[in-house]
Each structure stands twice: as C-alpha cells, then as structure tokens.
Short mmCIF file of C-alpha atoms and ligand atoms in Angstrom, two decimals:
data_model
loop_
_atom_site.label_atom_id
_atom_site.label_comp_id
_atom_site.label_asym_id
_atom_site.label_seq_id
_atom_site.Cartn_x
_atom_site.Cartn_y
_atom_site.Cartn_z
CA MET X 151 0.00 0.00 0.00
CA ALA X 152 1.45 3.38 -0.97
CA TYR X 153 1.19 5.61 2.06
CA THR X 154 -0.06 9.09 1.11
CA PRO X 155 1.18 11.44 3.82
CA VAL X 156 -1.47 13.35 5.76
CA ARG X 157 -0.39 15.93 8.30
CA LYS X 158 -0.83 14.70 11.90
CA VAL X 159 -2.16 17.34 14.27
CA ASP X 160 -1.66 17.17 18.00
CA VAL X 161 -4.84 16.59 19.97
CA PRO X 162 -5.08 18.66 23.15
CA ASN X 163 -5.68 16.88 26.44
CA GLU X 164 -9.28 18.09 26.72
CA HIS X 165 -10.16 16.50 23.35
CA TRP X 166 -8.65 13.00 23.83
CA ASP X 167 -11.92 11.77 25.22
CA ARG X 168 -13.91 13.18 22.29
CA LEU X 169 -11.77 11.48 19.73
CA TYR X 170 -11.39 8.03 21.27
CA SER X 171 -14.76 7.03 19.97
CA PRO X 172 -16.35 4.51 19.88
CA VAL X 173 -14.81 3.29 23.11
CA ALA X 174 -13.66 -0.22 22.04
CA CYS X 175 -12.03 -0.96 18.73
CA ALA X 176 -9.43 -3.01 16.92
CA VAL X 177 -6.00 -1.39 17.20
CA MET X 178 -2.32 -2.02 16.68
CA ILE X 179 -0.21 -1.43 19.78
CA THR X 180 3.44 -0.50 19.42
CA THR X 181 5.98 -0.99 22.19
CA VAL X 182 9.77 -1.15 22.50
CA ASP X 183 11.93 -3.53 24.49
CA ARG X 184 14.76 -2.47 26.84
CA GLU X 185 17.12 -2.26 23.86
CA GLY X 186 14.69 -0.01 21.98
CA ARG X 187 13.66 -2.65 19.41
CA VAL X 188 10.19 -1.95 18.02
CA ASN X 189 7.32 -4.40 18.39
CA ALA X 190 3.75 -4.18 17.12
CA ALA X 191 0.76 -6.43 17.81
CA SER X 192 -2.95 -6.30 17.03
CA PHE X 193 -5.58 -6.09 19.77
CA ALA X 194 -9.33 -6.07 19.83
CA THR X 195 -9.63 -5.69 23.61
CA CYS X 196 -8.64 -2.06 23.70
CA VAL X 197 -11.11 0.10 25.64
CA ARG X 198 -11.22 3.68 26.82
CA GLN X 199 -11.80 3.47 30.57
CA ASN X 200 -11.92 6.96 31.95
CA HIS X 201 -12.59 10.48 30.72
CA GLU X 202 -10.21 12.66 32.74
CA PRO X 203 -7.46 11.61 32.87
CA THR X 204 -8.12 9.68 29.68
CA CYS X 205 -7.15 6.07 30.31
CA ILE X 206 -7.04 3.13 27.91
CA SER X 207 -6.79 -0.56 28.79
CA PHE X 208 -6.13 -3.74 26.85
CA THR X 209 -5.48 -7.38 27.67
CA VAL X 210 -2.56 -9.41 26.34
CA GLU X 211 -1.60 -13.04 26.70
CA ILE X 212 1.26 -13.68 29.12
CA ASP X 213 4.64 -14.21 27.46
CA LYS X 214 3.79 -12.26 24.30
CA ASP X 215 6.33 -9.63 23.27
CA THR X 216 3.87 -6.87 24.13
CA TYR X 217 3.52 -8.35 27.63
CA HIS X 218 7.30 -8.26 28.22
CA ASN X 219 7.78 -4.81 26.68
CA VAL X 220 4.96 -3.18 28.61
CA LEU X 221 6.30 -4.53 31.89
CA ALA X 222 9.88 -3.56 31.03
CA THR X 223 9.29 -0.03 29.71
CA GLU X 224 5.80 0.93 30.98
CA GLU X 225 4.94 2.59 27.68
CA PHE X 226 2.66 1.71 24.78
CA VAL X 227 1.11 3.47 21.81
CA VAL X 228 -2.39 2.66 20.57
CA ASN X 229 -2.73 3.11 16.79
CA ILE X 230 -6.22 3.09 15.31
CA PRO X 231 -6.65 1.68 11.80
CA SER X 232 -9.61 2.56 9.61
CA PHE X 233 -12.21 0.15 8.23
CA ASP X 234 -10.35 -0.26 4.94
CA ARG X 235 -9.25 -3.55 3.43
CA GLU X 236 -5.59 -2.65 2.88
CA ILE X 237 -4.88 -1.59 6.45
CA LEU X 238 -6.99 -4.42 7.93
CA GLU X 239 -4.93 -6.93 5.93
CA LYS X 240 -1.91 -5.47 7.68
CA VAL X 241 -3.66 -5.67 11.07
CA ARG X 242 -3.90 -9.41 10.46
CA VAL X 243 -0.19 -9.66 9.57
CA VAL X 244 0.81 -7.68 12.67
CA GLY X 245 -1.27 -10.16 14.72
CA LEU X 246 0.86 -13.14 13.62
CA PRO X 247 3.24 -14.78 16.13
CA PHE X 248 6.61 -13.55 14.85
CA PRO X 249 9.66 -14.39 17.00
CA ARG X 250 10.78 -11.95 19.68
CA GLY X 251 12.85 -9.10 18.26
CA VAL X 252 11.11 -9.12 14.87
CA ASN X 253 9.64 -5.75 13.89
CA GLU X 254 6.09 -6.54 12.71
CA LEU X 255 5.78 -3.11 11.10
CA GLU X 256 8.46 -4.12 8.61
CA LYS X 257 6.80 -7.50 8.01
CA ALA X 258 3.48 -5.80 7.27
CA GLY X 259 4.96 -2.92 5.24
CA LEU X 260 3.82 -0.25 7.69
CA THR X 261 5.56 3.07 8.32
CA ALA X 262 6.93 3.95 11.78
CA ILE X 263 6.95 7.63 12.71
CA PRO X 264 8.27 8.90 16.05
CA GLY X 265 5.92 9.21 19.00
CA ARG X 266 5.21 12.72 20.29
CA ALA X 267 6.05 11.89 23.90
CA LEU X 268 7.11 8.26 24.28
CA ARG X 269 9.60 5.83 22.73
CA PRO X 270 7.28 3.44 20.83
CA PRO X 271 6.61 4.76 17.31
CA ARG X 272 3.28 5.71 15.84
CA ILE X 273 2.08 3.84 12.74
CA ALA X 274 1.71 6.47 10.01
CA GLU X 275 -1.01 4.58 8.09
CA CYS X 276 -3.26 4.59 11.18
CA LYS X 277 -5.54 7.56 11.68
CA ALA X 278 -5.24 8.25 15.41
CA HIS X 279 -2.63 7.56 18.07
CA TYR X 280 -2.71 7.48 21.88
CA GLU X 281 0.61 7.38 23.70
CA CYS X 282 0.15 5.80 27.12
CA LYS X 283 2.14 5.43 30.33
CA VAL X 284 1.27 2.27 32.24
CA ILE X 285 -0.45 3.08 35.53
CA TRP X 286 -1.27 -0.47 36.61
CA THR X 287 -1.30 -4.05 35.39
CA LYS X 288 -3.16 -7.12 36.60
CA GLU X 289 -2.35 -10.73 35.77
CA TRP X 290 -5.32 -13.08 35.56
CA LEU X 291 -6.38 -16.11 33.49
CA HIS X 292 -2.95 -16.33 31.85
CA ARG X 293 -3.42 -12.75 30.68
CA LEU X 294 -2.23 -9.34 31.63
CA THR X 295 -4.65 -6.43 31.69
CA VAL X 296 -2.81 -3.17 31.22
CA MET X 297 -4.17 0.24 32.17
CA GLY X 298 -2.46 3.23 30.59
CA GLN X 299 -2.90 6.94 31.01
CA VAL X 300 -2.79 8.91 27.77
CA VAL X 301 0.08 11.41 27.74
CA ALA X 302 -0.15 12.43 24.06
CA GLY X 303 -2.77 12.10 21.34
CA SER X 304 -2.52 12.82 17.61
CA VAL X 305 -4.76 12.33 14.61
CA ASP X 306 -4.91 12.84 10.84
CA GLU X 307 -6.17 16.38 10.59
CA ASP X 308 -9.04 15.48 8.25
CA CYS X 309 -10.52 13.13 10.91
CA ILE X 310 -11.58 15.78 13.44
CA ASP X 311 -13.97 18.70 13.32
CA LYS X 312 -13.19 22.17 14.69
CA ASP X 313 -14.34 21.13 18.19
CA GLY X 314 -12.05 18.10 18.31
CA TYR X 315 -14.78 15.51 17.74
CA ALA X 316 -14.07 12.51 15.56
CA ILE X 317 -15.49 12.65 12.03
CA LEU X 318 -16.51 9.02 12.08
CA GLU X 319 -16.89 8.65 8.31
CA LYS X 320 -13.22 9.61 8.03
CA LEU X 321 -11.81 7.90 11.12
CA ARG X 322 -13.81 4.73 10.32
CA PRO X 323 -12.85 2.74 13.43
CA THR X 324 -13.19 -1.05 13.35
CA HIS X 325 -14.68 -3.54 15.78
CA TYR X 326 -15.21 -7.19 16.40
CA CYS X 327 -18.64 -6.79 17.98
CA GLY X 328 -21.06 -9.55 17.08
CA ARG X 329 -18.39 -11.52 15.22
CA ALA X 330 -16.00 -14.32 16.00
CA PHE X 331 -12.45 -13.25 16.66
CA ASP X 332 -11.29 -14.04 13.14
CA ASN X 333 -11.20 -12.39 9.73
CA LYS X 334 -14.51 -10.52 9.92
CA PHE X 335 -14.20 -6.92 10.96
CA VAL X 336 -17.20 -4.74 11.75
CA ALA X 337 -17.90 -1.03 11.36
CA SER X 338 -20.79 1.11 12.50
CA TYR X 339 -20.87 4.87 12.30
CA GLU X 340 -24.48 5.91 12.60
CA VAL X 341 -25.03 8.90 14.87
CA MET X 342 -28.47 9.38 16.45
CA GLU X 343 -29.63 12.12 18.84
CA VAL X 344 -31.82 10.56 21.53
CA ASP X 345 -34.27 12.67 23.60
CA MET X 346 -34.50 12.39 27.42
CA VAL X 347 -37.99 10.95 27.88
CA TYR X 348 -37.85 10.88 31.71
CA LYS X 349 -38.97 14.27 33.08
CA GLY X 350 -37.94 14.06 36.79
CA PRO X 351 -35.17 16.22 38.35
CA GLU X 352 -32.52 13.52 37.73
CA ALA X 353 -32.92 14.22 34.02
CA GLN X 354 -30.87 17.42 34.53
CA HIS X 355 -27.81 15.26 35.22
CA LYS X 356 -25.05 15.75 32.67
CA PRO X 357 -22.78 12.71 32.21
CA LYS X 358 -19.10 13.46 32.95
C1 FMN F 439 -7.48 -8.27 14.96
C2 FMN F 439 -6.72 -8.96 16.03
C3 FMN F 439 -7.04 -8.73 17.36
C4 FMN F 439 -6.32 -9.34 18.40
N1 FMN F 439 -6.63 -9.07 19.71
C5 FMN F 439 -5.90 -9.60 20.71
C6 FMN F 439 -6.19 -9.28 22.06
O1 FMN F 439 -7.07 -8.48 22.35
N2 FMN F 439 -5.43 -9.86 23.04
C7 FMN F 439 -4.41 -10.72 22.74
O2 FMN F 439 -3.73 -11.20 23.66
N3 FMN F 439 -4.11 -11.03 21.45
C8 FMN F 439 -4.83 -10.49 20.44
N4 FMN F 439 -4.53 -10.79 19.13
C9 FMN F 439 -3.40 -11.67 18.85
C10 FMN F 439 -2.05 -10.95 18.99
O3 FMN F 439 -1.98 -9.87 18.06
C11 FMN F 439 -0.94 -11.97 18.70
O4 FMN F 439 -0.89 -12.90 19.74
C12 FMN F 439 0.43 -11.35 18.47
O5 FMN F 439 1.28 -12.36 17.99
C13 FMN F 439 1.07 -10.78 19.74
O6 FMN F 439 2.25 -10.22 19.32
P1 FMN F 439 3.50 -9.91 20.26
O7 FMN F 439 4.08 -11.25 20.73
O8 FMN F 439 4.42 -9.16 19.34
O9 FMN F 439 3.01 -9.09 21.40
C14 FMN F 439 -5.25 -10.21 18.08
C15 FMN F 439 -4.93 -10.45 16.73
C16 FMN F 439 -5.66 -9.85 15.72
C17 FMN F 439 -5.31 -10.11 14.28
#
C-alpha cells in the first residue's frame, strides 16, 4: 500500500476523550523492548476506561512480546486503523506470532513515525494515536490487563472537526462486535440524537 502522507495534528488533552470514539475498537499497539527494538501487535480488547485523565486498557496473553515490553518499559502506543481492506490486511499480519525481536511493522509494510512523547513509534497509516504510560497491570487467566494513562494524542487532521470531535466517516474505526475473533471486521458509524424521555429532576444530570 502506498502511504499518502497526511499531516498529523496534535490533539489537546481536553479532546482526547472526544476522539477516542467509539470506546472499544481493533488497534495495533506499538511498544519497544529495553534495547529499543520496536514491536507491534494487534488487539481487539482495547477500551477507553476513563474520561479525565483519559485512560485506555487492553489485555494481552502472558509471554507475548507486548507483555514483556509493557512490563519492562511501561509505555505503549495505541494506533487506530480505519475500516479499509488494505490496512486491515496489515492488522492481520501484525497479529501473527513472529519471533521476539522481529519488527512486525516491517513485516506488514507499515511506516513507523516517532511518537510525540514516548519511545514506541506511531504507525503512520493509522488515523489516530494514543501514547500511554502504564499506571497499573493485573495478571489473571494467563493474561495481563494493562491500564495506561494517555500522555499524548494525535490524529490525521481530516478526521476531526473544529471542536475536536471525531469525524466518524473519516476515522472509520473497526470492531469485532457480534463476530468471531477471526477475519470478519465490523464497522458502525451511525449517529443518532436521543431525547431524554424521563422528566424528573434527575434528568438534569449531565454525564461526565
Ligand atoms: C485483529 C486482532 C485482534 C487481536 N486481539 C488480541 C487481544 O485483544 N489480546 C491478545 O492477547 N491477542 C490479540 N490478538 C493476537 C495478537 O496480536 C498476537 O498474539 C500477536 O502475535 C502478539 O504479538 P507480540 O508477541 O508481538 O506481542 C489479536 C490479533 C488480531 C489479528
């Protein structure tokens, strides 16, 4: 795939929460090991967990390269691919079990660009990027759940409106909802305004 450069614009702290939408999607996570060697892996368990500070979690099998790198360096970068065949083919390549030390970005023909704040690179062909510092991890069921706090966010400038909200038809995030964890990716971008039909005082509550 020929990568056509699009300028990345920095996303200010107060907009990270607007852009990480919908909350759970398929992503590629980049990390580095202690020697600075780049690793990438695909994840479908990546969820935004908190608004302010914006936190993102994912779960990785124990003994995967991502597992070791996250514990060793406490940094990871979440890269969000769009619902487009070419990049999703690469998501599948990046999800293959290459030996430790292999750079999956090279195997998949993806372009590494430096992070804004942390050592793991961003993946240029992805539309949005969240650079995270690990705040806690929990081992369970032969897995490690990792919670990261976003310290930098960036996005292709044509994927956000003037208020920092995601333009979903451009960002086109991808999911696995309602599908087996295999080769069928899912997208849904419909936006619907829903009225508050309950008229009691609680209806004044504004979600934070
Ligand atoms: C679309 C997709 C989603 C995936 N989601 C997860 C996941 O959420 N958790 C996980 O442990 N592995 C997941 N995998 C598998 C990992 O990407 C795979 O085990 C990979 O080899 C790990 O790489 P690493 O050893 O470089 O960390 C997924 C694979 C694909 C293709």
